[in-house]
Coordinates of C-alpha atoms and ligand atoms in Angstrom, one line a residue:
X13 CA 21.9 125.5 91.3
X14 CA 17.8 125.4 91.4
X15 CA 16.3 125.8 94.9
X16 CA 14.0 123.9 96.0
X17 CA 11.5 124.2 99.2
X18 CA 15.4 124.9 100.9
X19 CA 16.6 122.1 99.7
X20 CA 19.8 123.6 98.2
X21 CA 21.5 120.6 96.8
X22 CA 19.8 118.7 93.9
X23 CA 22.2 115.9 93.8
X24 CA 22.9 114.4 90.2
X25 CA 19.4 115.2 88.9
X26 CA 19.2 116.3 85.1
X27 CA 16.4 119.1 84.5
X28 CA 15.7 119.4 81.2
X29 CA 13.5 122.4 80.1
X30 CA 12.3 122.4 83.3
X31 CA 11.4 118.7 83.6
X32 CA 12.8 116.5 85.4
X33 CA 15.2 113.1 84.3
X34 CA 16.0 110.2 86.1
X35 CA 18.1 107.8 84.4
X36 CA 17.5 109.5 81.6
X37 CA 13.4 109.8 81.5
X38 CA 10.6 111.4 82.2
X39 CA 8.5 110.9 85.2
X40 CA 5.6 110.5 82.8
X41 CA 7.6 107.8 80.7
X42 CA 8.7 106.2 84.7
X43 CA 4.9 106.3 85.3
X44 CA 4.5 104.4 82.2
X45 CA 7.0 101.8 82.7
X46 CA 5.7 101.2 86.1
X47 CA 2.4 100.5 85.1
X48 CA 0.8 103.8 85.7
X49 CA 1.2 104.1 89.8
X50 CA 3.2 105.2 92.2
X51 CA 6.8 103.4 91.6
X52 CA 10.3 103.6 93.0
X53 CA 12.9 104.0 90.5
X54 CA 16.6 103.0 91.6
X55 CA 19.6 104.8 89.1
X56 CA 22.1 102.1 88.7
X57 CA 24.5 104.9 87.5
X58 CA 23.7 106.8 90.3
X59 CA 24.9 103.6 92.9
X60 CA 28.0 102.6 90.7
X61 CA 29.0 106.3 91.3
X62 CA 28.8 106.1 94.8
X63 CA 30.5 103.3 95.6
X64 CA 33.1 104.7 93.7
X65 CA 33.2 108.0 95.4
X66 CA 33.8 105.7 98.3
X67 CA 36.3 104.1 97.2
X68 CA 38.1 107.0 95.8
X69 CA 38.8 108.8 99.6
X70 CA 38.5 105.8 101.4
X71 CA 41.9 103.6 102.4
X72 CA 42.8 100.9 99.7
X73 CA 42.7 98.6 102.8
X74 CA 38.9 99.4 104.1
X75 CA 36.7 97.1 102.4
X76 CA 33.3 97.8 101.5
X77 CA 30.3 96.0 102.6
X78 CA 26.3 96.3 101.6
X79 CA 24.0 96.5 103.9
X80 CA 21.1 94.7 102.3
X81 CA 17.8 96.0 104.7
X82 CA 18.9 99.2 103.3
X83 CA 16.9 98.0 100.0
X84 CA 16.7 94.5 99.4
X85 CA 15.6 94.9 95.8
X86 CA 16.7 91.5 94.1
X87 CA 18.2 94.1 91.7
X88 CA 19.7 96.4 94.1
X89 CA 21.3 93.5 95.8
X90 CA 22.6 91.8 92.2
X91 CA 24.5 95.3 91.1
X92 CA 25.9 96.0 94.2
X93 CA 26.9 92.5 94.8
X94 CA 29.3 92.9 91.6
X95 CA 30.7 96.2 93.2
X96 CA 31.1 95.7 97.1
X97 CA 32.9 93.3 98.8
X98 CA 30.6 91.5 100.7
X99 CA 26.9 91.7 102.0
X100 CA 25.1 92.0 105.4
X101 CA 22.3 90.2 106.2
X102 CA 19.9 90.3 109.2
X103 CA 17.2 87.3 107.8
X104 CA 17.1 85.0 106.7
X105 CA 15.0 86.1 103.3
X106 CA 17.9 88.6 103.4
X107 CA 20.6 85.7 103.3
X108 CA 18.7 84.1 101.0
X109 CA 19.2 86.6 98.6
X110 CA 22.7 87.6 99.2
X111 CA 23.0 83.9 98.1
X112 CA 21.0 84.0 95.4
X113 CA 23.2 87.3 94.6
X114 CA 26.1 85.8 93.4
X115 CA 28.3 86.6 96.6
X116 CA 30.7 84.3 97.5
X117 CA 29.4 82.9 101.4
X118 CA 32.4 83.7 103.3
X119 CA 31.9 87.3 101.7
X120 CA 28.2 88.1 103.1
X121 CA 27.8 88.0 107.1
X122 CA 24.7 87.4 109.2
X123 CA 23.8 89.9 112.5
X124 CA 21.2 90.5 114.1
X125 CA 19.3 89.9 117.4
X126 CA 16.8 86.6 117.7
X127 CA 18.4 85.0 115.2
X128 CA 15.8 81.1 115.4
X129 CA 17.3 78.0 114.7
X130 CA 16.3 78.0 111.5
X131 CA 17.9 81.1 110.5
X132 CA 21.5 80.0 112.5
X133 CA 20.8 76.2 110.4
X134 CA 20.7 78.0 107.0
X135 CA 24.6 80.5 108.1
X136 CA 26.1 77.0 109.2
X137 CA 24.8 75.0 106.5
X138 CA 25.2 78.2 103.6
X139 CA 28.9 79.0 105.3
X140 CA 28.5 82.7 106.0
X141 CA 30.4 84.5 108.8
X142 CA 27.3 85.1 111.5
X143 CA 28.1 87.7 113.7
X144 CA 26.7 86.6 117.6
X145 CA 24.4 88.9 119.2
X146 CA 24.3 86.8 122.9
X147 CA 26.3 84.1 124.7
X148 CA 23.4 81.7 124.0
X149 CA 23.0 82.4 120.6
X150 CA 26.9 81.8 120.6
X151 CA 26.2 78.1 122.4
X152 CA 23.5 77.4 119.6
X153 CA 25.3 78.1 117.1
X154 CA 28.4 75.4 118.6
X155 CA 25.7 72.6 118.7
X156 CA 24.3 72.9 115.2
X157 CA 28.1 73.1 113.7
X158 CA 29.2 70.2 115.6
X159 CA 25.8 68.0 114.6
X160 CA 26.2 69.0 111.6
X161 CA 30.2 68.7 111.8
X162 CA 31.6 71.4 110.3
X163 CA 33.2 74.5 111.4
X164 CA 30.6 77.1 112.1
X165 CA 32.1 80.9 111.0
X166 CA 31.7 83.3 113.8
X167 CA 32.9 86.6 114.9
X168 CA 30.9 88.3 118.5
X169 CA 29.0 91.8 117.7
X170 CA 29.9 94.0 120.0
X171 CA 28.0 96.5 122.0
X172 CA 30.4 99.1 123.1
X173 CA 30.4 100.8 125.6
X174 CA 30.0 104.6 123.5
X175 CA 27.6 105.2 121.1
X176 CA 28.1 107.3 117.8
X177 CA 27.3 110.9 118.8
X178 CA 24.5 112.6 117.0
X179 CA 22.8 109.9 114.5
X180 CA 19.6 109.2 113.2
X181 CA 19.9 106.0 115.4
X182 CA 21.6 105.2 118.2
X183 CA 22.6 101.4 118.3
X184 CA 24.9 101.1 120.9
X185 CA 26.6 102.4 124.0
X186 CA 24.3 101.9 127.0
X187 CA 22.1 98.8 127.9
X188 CA 20.8 97.8 123.8
X189 CA 18.6 94.3 122.6
X190 CA 21.9 94.2 119.7
X191 CA 24.8 92.6 120.3
X192 CA 27.6 91.6 123.1
X193 CA 28.3 94.0 126.2
X194 CA 31.9 94.6 125.5
X195 CA 33.0 94.1 129.4
X196 CA 31.3 90.9 128.6
X197 CA 33.3 90.1 125.1
X198 CA 36.7 88.5 127.2
X199 CA 34.7 86.0 128.9
X200 CA 32.4 84.5 125.8
X201 CA 36.6 84.7 123.6
X202 CA 37.7 81.4 125.5
X203 CA 34.3 79.8 124.0
X204 CA 35.1 80.8 120.3
X205 CA 38.2 78.1 120.4
X206 CA 35.6 75.3 120.6
X207 CA 37.0 72.7 118.1
X208 CA 33.6 73.3 115.9
X209 CA 33.8 77.0 115.7
X210 CA 35.6 79.2 113.6
X211 CA 36.3 82.8 115.0
X212 CA 36.3 85.5 112.6
X213 CA 36.4 88.9 114.4
X214 CA 34.0 91.0 116.0
X215 CA 31.5 93.6 114.5
X216 CA 31.5 97.0 116.2
X217 CA 28.4 98.7 115.3
X218 CA 27.2 101.8 117.0
X219 CA 24.5 103.9 114.8
X220 CA 23.4 105.0 111.7
X221 CA 22.5 108.4 109.8
X222 CA 25.5 110.2 110.7
X223 CA 26.2 113.7 108.9
X224 CA 29.2 114.9 111.5
X225 CA 32.6 113.9 110.2
X226 CA 33.8 114.9 113.7
X227 CA 31.1 112.1 115.6
X228 CA 32.0 109.5 113.0
X229 CA 36.0 110.0 113.4
X230 CA 35.1 110.1 117.5
X231 CA 33.1 107.4 117.4
X232 CA 36.5 105.1 115.2
X233 CA 39.0 106.7 117.5
X234 CA 36.9 104.8 120.2
X235 CA 36.2 101.7 117.7
X236 CA 40.0 101.2 116.9
X237 CA 40.7 101.0 120.4
X238 CA 37.8 99.3 121.4
X239 CA 39.1 96.7 118.8
X240 CA 42.1 96.5 120.0
X241 CA 41.8 95.6 123.7
X242 CA 39.5 92.9 122.3
X243 CA 42.2 91.3 119.8
X244 CA 44.8 91.9 122.8
X245 CA 42.1 89.6 125.4
X246 CA 41.8 87.0 122.6
X247 CA 44.2 84.0 122.1
X248 CA 42.6 83.7 118.8
X249 CA 43.9 85.5 115.6
X250 CA 41.4 88.7 114.7
X251 CA 41.0 87.9 110.8
X252 CA 38.2 90.9 110.0
X253 CA 36.6 94.1 112.2
X254 CA 34.1 95.3 111.1
X255 CA 33.5 98.8 112.6
X256 CA 29.9 99.3 111.8
X257 CA 28.9 102.3 109.1
X258 CA 26.7 105.4 110.1
X259 CA 27.5 107.3 107.1
X260 CA 24.5 109.4 106.2
X261 CA 22.8 111.5 103.7
X262 CA 20.9 114.6 104.0
X263 CA 17.5 114.6 104.0
X264 CA 15.6 117.8 105.7
X265 CA 16.2 121.4 105.0
X266 CA 19.2 122.7 106.5
X267 CA 21.6 119.3 106.3
X268 CA 24.8 119.0 104.4
X269 CA 26.6 116.1 102.6
X270 CA 28.6 114.6 104.9
X271 CA 32.6 115.2 103.6
X272 CA 34.1 112.1 103.5
X273 CA 37.7 113.5 103.4
X274 CA 38.5 113.5 106.8
X275 CA 36.6 110.6 108.1
X276 CA 38.6 108.7 105.3
X277 CA 42.2 110.7 106.5
X278 CA 41.4 109.4 110.1
X279 CA 40.7 106.1 109.1
X280 CA 43.6 105.9 106.9
X281 CA 45.3 106.9 109.3
X282 CA 44.0 104.2 112.1
X283 CA 44.9 101.3 110.0
X284 CA 48.1 102.8 109.2
X285 CA 49.0 103.0 113.1
X286 CA 46.9 100.0 113.9
X287 CA 48.2 97.9 117.1
X288 CA 50.5 94.7 117.0
X289 CA 47.0 92.4 117.9
X290 CA 45.4 93.8 114.9
X291 CA 48.5 93.6 111.8
X292 CA 46.8 91.5 109.8
X293 CA 43.2 92.3 110.1
X294 CA 41.2 92.8 107.6
X295 CA 38.8 96.1 108.5
X296 CA 35.3 96.5 106.9
X297 CA 32.7 99.2 106.6
X298 CA 28.6 98.5 106.6
X299 CA 26.7 100.6 104.3
X300 CA 22.9 100.7 103.4
X301 CA 21.4 104.4 102.5
X302 CA 24.8 105.8 102.5
X303 CA 25.2 103.4 99.2
X304 CA 21.6 103.5 97.8
X305 CA 19.8 106.8 99.6
X306 CA 20.3 109.4 96.8
X307 CA 20.0 106.6 94.2
X308 CA 16.6 106.2 94.4
X309 CA 13.6 108.3 93.7
X310 CA 9.3 107.7 94.4
X311 CA 7.1 108.9 91.8
X312 CA 3.4 109.4 92.4
X313 CA 0.5 111.8 90.8
X314 CA -1.2 114.0 91.9
X315 CA -5.2 112.8 91.7
X316 CA -7.0 115.2 93.0
X317 CA -6.3 119.2 94.2
X318 CA -9.1 120.9 96.9
X319 CA -8.6 123.7 99.4
X320 CA -10.1 123.3 102.9
X321 CA -10.7 126.7 105.0
X322 CA -7.8 128.7 103.2
X323 CA -5.0 125.6 103.3
X324 CA -4.7 124.1 99.6
X325 CA -3.9 119.6 99.5
X326 CA -2.4 118.1 96.9
X327 CA -3.5 114.3 97.6
X328 CA -1.6 111.9 95.8
X329 CA -2.3 107.8 95.0
X330 CA 1.1 107.5 96.8
X331 CA 1.6 107.6 100.5
X332 CA 2.9 106.5 103.2
X333 CA 1.6 102.7 103.1
X334 CA 4.6 103.1 100.3
X335 CA 7.3 105.9 101.7
X336 CA 6.6 105.6 105.4
X337 CA 10.2 107.2 106.3
X338 CA 9.6 109.9 103.8
X339 CA 5.5 110.5 106.3
X340 CA 7.8 111.4 109.1
X341 CA 6.5 107.9 110.7
X342 CA 9.9 105.8 110.5
X343 CA 12.6 107.2 113.5
X344 CA 11.5 110.4 113.3
X345 CA 10.9 113.1 116.7
X346 CA 9.8 116.1 114.5
X347 CA 8.3 115.7 111.0
X348 CA 10.8 117.2 108.5
X349 CA 10.0 117.4 104.3
X350 CA 11.7 115.4 102.7
X351 CA 12.5 117.2 98.8
X352 CA 9.4 116.8 97.1
X353 CA 8.9 117.6 93.6
X354 CA 6.9 118.4 91.0
X355 CA 8.9 116.9 88.4
X356 CA 7.1 119.0 85.2
X357 CA 7.3 122.2 86.5
X358 CA 10.8 122.7 88.0
X359 CA 11.2 126.4 85.4
X360 CA 7.7 127.8 87.3
X361 CA 8.6 130.8 88.3
X362 CA 4.7 131.1 90.8
X363 CA 5.0 129.2 93.5
X364 CA 2.0 128.7 96.5
X365 CA 2.1 126.7 99.2
X366 CA 0.9 123.3 99.7
X367 CA 0.4 120.5 101.9
X368 CA 0.6 117.2 99.7
X369 CA -0.7 113.8 101.5
X370 CA -1.8 110.7 100.4
X371 CA -4.8 108.5 99.3
X372 CA -4.6 106.6 103.1
X373 CA -7.5 107.6 106.1
X374 CA -5.3 108.7 108.9
X375 CA -4.1 112.3 109.5
X376 CA 0.0 110.4 109.5
X377 CA -0.4 110.3 105.3
X378 CA 1.8 113.4 104.4
X379 CA 4.1 113.8 101.7
X380 CA 4.8 117.4 102.1
X381 CA 3.5 120.2 104.4
X382 CA 3.1 123.4 104.1
X383 CA 5.7 123.4 100.8
X384 CA 6.2 125.5 98.8
X385 CA 6.1 124.4 94.8
X386 CA 4.5 125.5 91.5
X387 CA 1.0 125.5 91.3
X388 CA 0.1 121.9 90.4
X389 CA -2.6 120.8 88.4
X390 CA -4.6 117.3 88.3
X391 CA -2.2 114.3 86.6
X392 CA 0.6 116.4 87.8
X393 CA 4.0 114.2 88.6
X394 CA 5.1 113.8 92.4
X395 CA 8.8 112.7 92.5
X396 CA 9.9 112.5 96.2
X397 CA 14.0 112.8 96.2
X398 CA 16.6 111.1 98.7
X399 CA 14.1 107.7 98.5
X400 CA 16.6 105.0 97.5
X401 CA 17.0 103.7 101.0
X402 CA 13.6 102.4 103.7
X403 CA 11.7 103.2 101.4
X404 CA 9.2 100.1 99.7
X405 CA 10.4 97.3 102.0
X406 CA 10.3 99.7 105.3
X407 CA 6.5 100.6 105.0
X408 CA 3.2 99.4 105.5
X409 CA 2.3 98.2 102.5
X410 CA -0.5 95.7 103.9
X411 CA -2.5 99.0 105.6
X412 CA -5.3 99.4 103.5
X413 CA -5.2 97.0 101.1
X414 CA -3.4 99.8 98.2
X415 CA -1.3 97.3 95.7
X416 CA 2.5 97.2 96.3
X417 CA 4.5 100.0 94.4
X418 CA 6.6 98.3 91.5
X419 CA 10.2 99.3 91.8
X420 CA 12.4 99.5 89.0
X421 CA 16.4 99.6 88.7
X422 CA 17.3 101.5 85.4
Ligands
PLP18 C1 20.2 99.0 109.4 C2 21.7 98.5 109.8 C3 23.2 98.8 108.8 C4 22.8 99.6 107.3 O1 22.5 101.2 108.5 P1 22.5 102.1 107.3 O2 22.1 104.0 107.9 O3 21.4 102.1 106.3 O4 23.6 102.3 106.6 C5 24.4 98.6 108.9 N1 24.5 97.5 109.9 C6 23.5 97.1 110.9 C7 24.2 96.1 112.3 C8 22.4 98.1 110.8 O5 22.0 97.1 111.8

């Protein structure tokens, strides 16, 4: 297997005569199809393969949801809507996208703090499950449903009293803006009995971007234990427990792919041995980046090359305004390089150390720092791998007034 800048794992890349092919096409063709400028390309076969790989090992009883915020491109959402068991949304815009994708409202859930009145009205009107984030939000939903003369389906989002260890982003445990503290949930359950509410169950999410099977197994054990105690406190049937997601993908040198087998085996055991109060419960895992992250690529071109006091710079038309997370400014503490390649020079033997920087007037606009790459020429296509999640939609595209990147699902 070819080694690229310390990234010893080239994910399903086809390399022919030293040239990278994505969805069967060279970078030049893809950039031409995009109209010349920087673009994101997502490979639908890679997305489907990812879903299939998850299903092949996970317990058949475990449902799979796609968390739209990882990649909200309508084509990607529609592509995944036909393959997963439900969609998770976190805004009115995402809700509308999910509804338009053909997903059934009963398979859509809406989480997120500070949902506004119009968002709650839309959710109730559409008949999706609202993952309730606070006592006040529950009261608001009840009032809206009561006034509309309908029953609103609600799940309580629980802020657990544990965290998912060694996660890229912790979103549970300790004080959190997300969810209702686990110890406060029993008191709220009595209110879910109201005429205008249909209680669905619990949403327990504790973190993201985790590559440790051990940490995930520990969190799942704790999640099932918490779900048991909450289900026993509930006077109502618990139809569904969303156990969160958190499965990560390797971005940086030295990171290894998460082994899914042990996580799946443990979930199998937990579901088979679930408590009596959870016998009729449907379990759901919600994933974003795990489904789309490795299926996406960011492409741009070398516009200028220069040496400044002994340091060589490749300057590109793509940058952090279109790919913030690659620049290291989206939640990373220390900047590390994503896997970046010169798409048409993969067979080159001679390497040199370069920095790749984008077109923005800020020292933050770094695509790669101190990376060992073949000697580049003006016009060479540069490709950032692992770019299918938290790319275009998680970037400050208006910064400096460059046009937005084209996005293609092929
Ligand atoms: C962001 C988020 C996800 C998706 O996280 P990934 O790391 O992309 O899998 C899932 N669920 C909730 C509640 C989230 O906030």
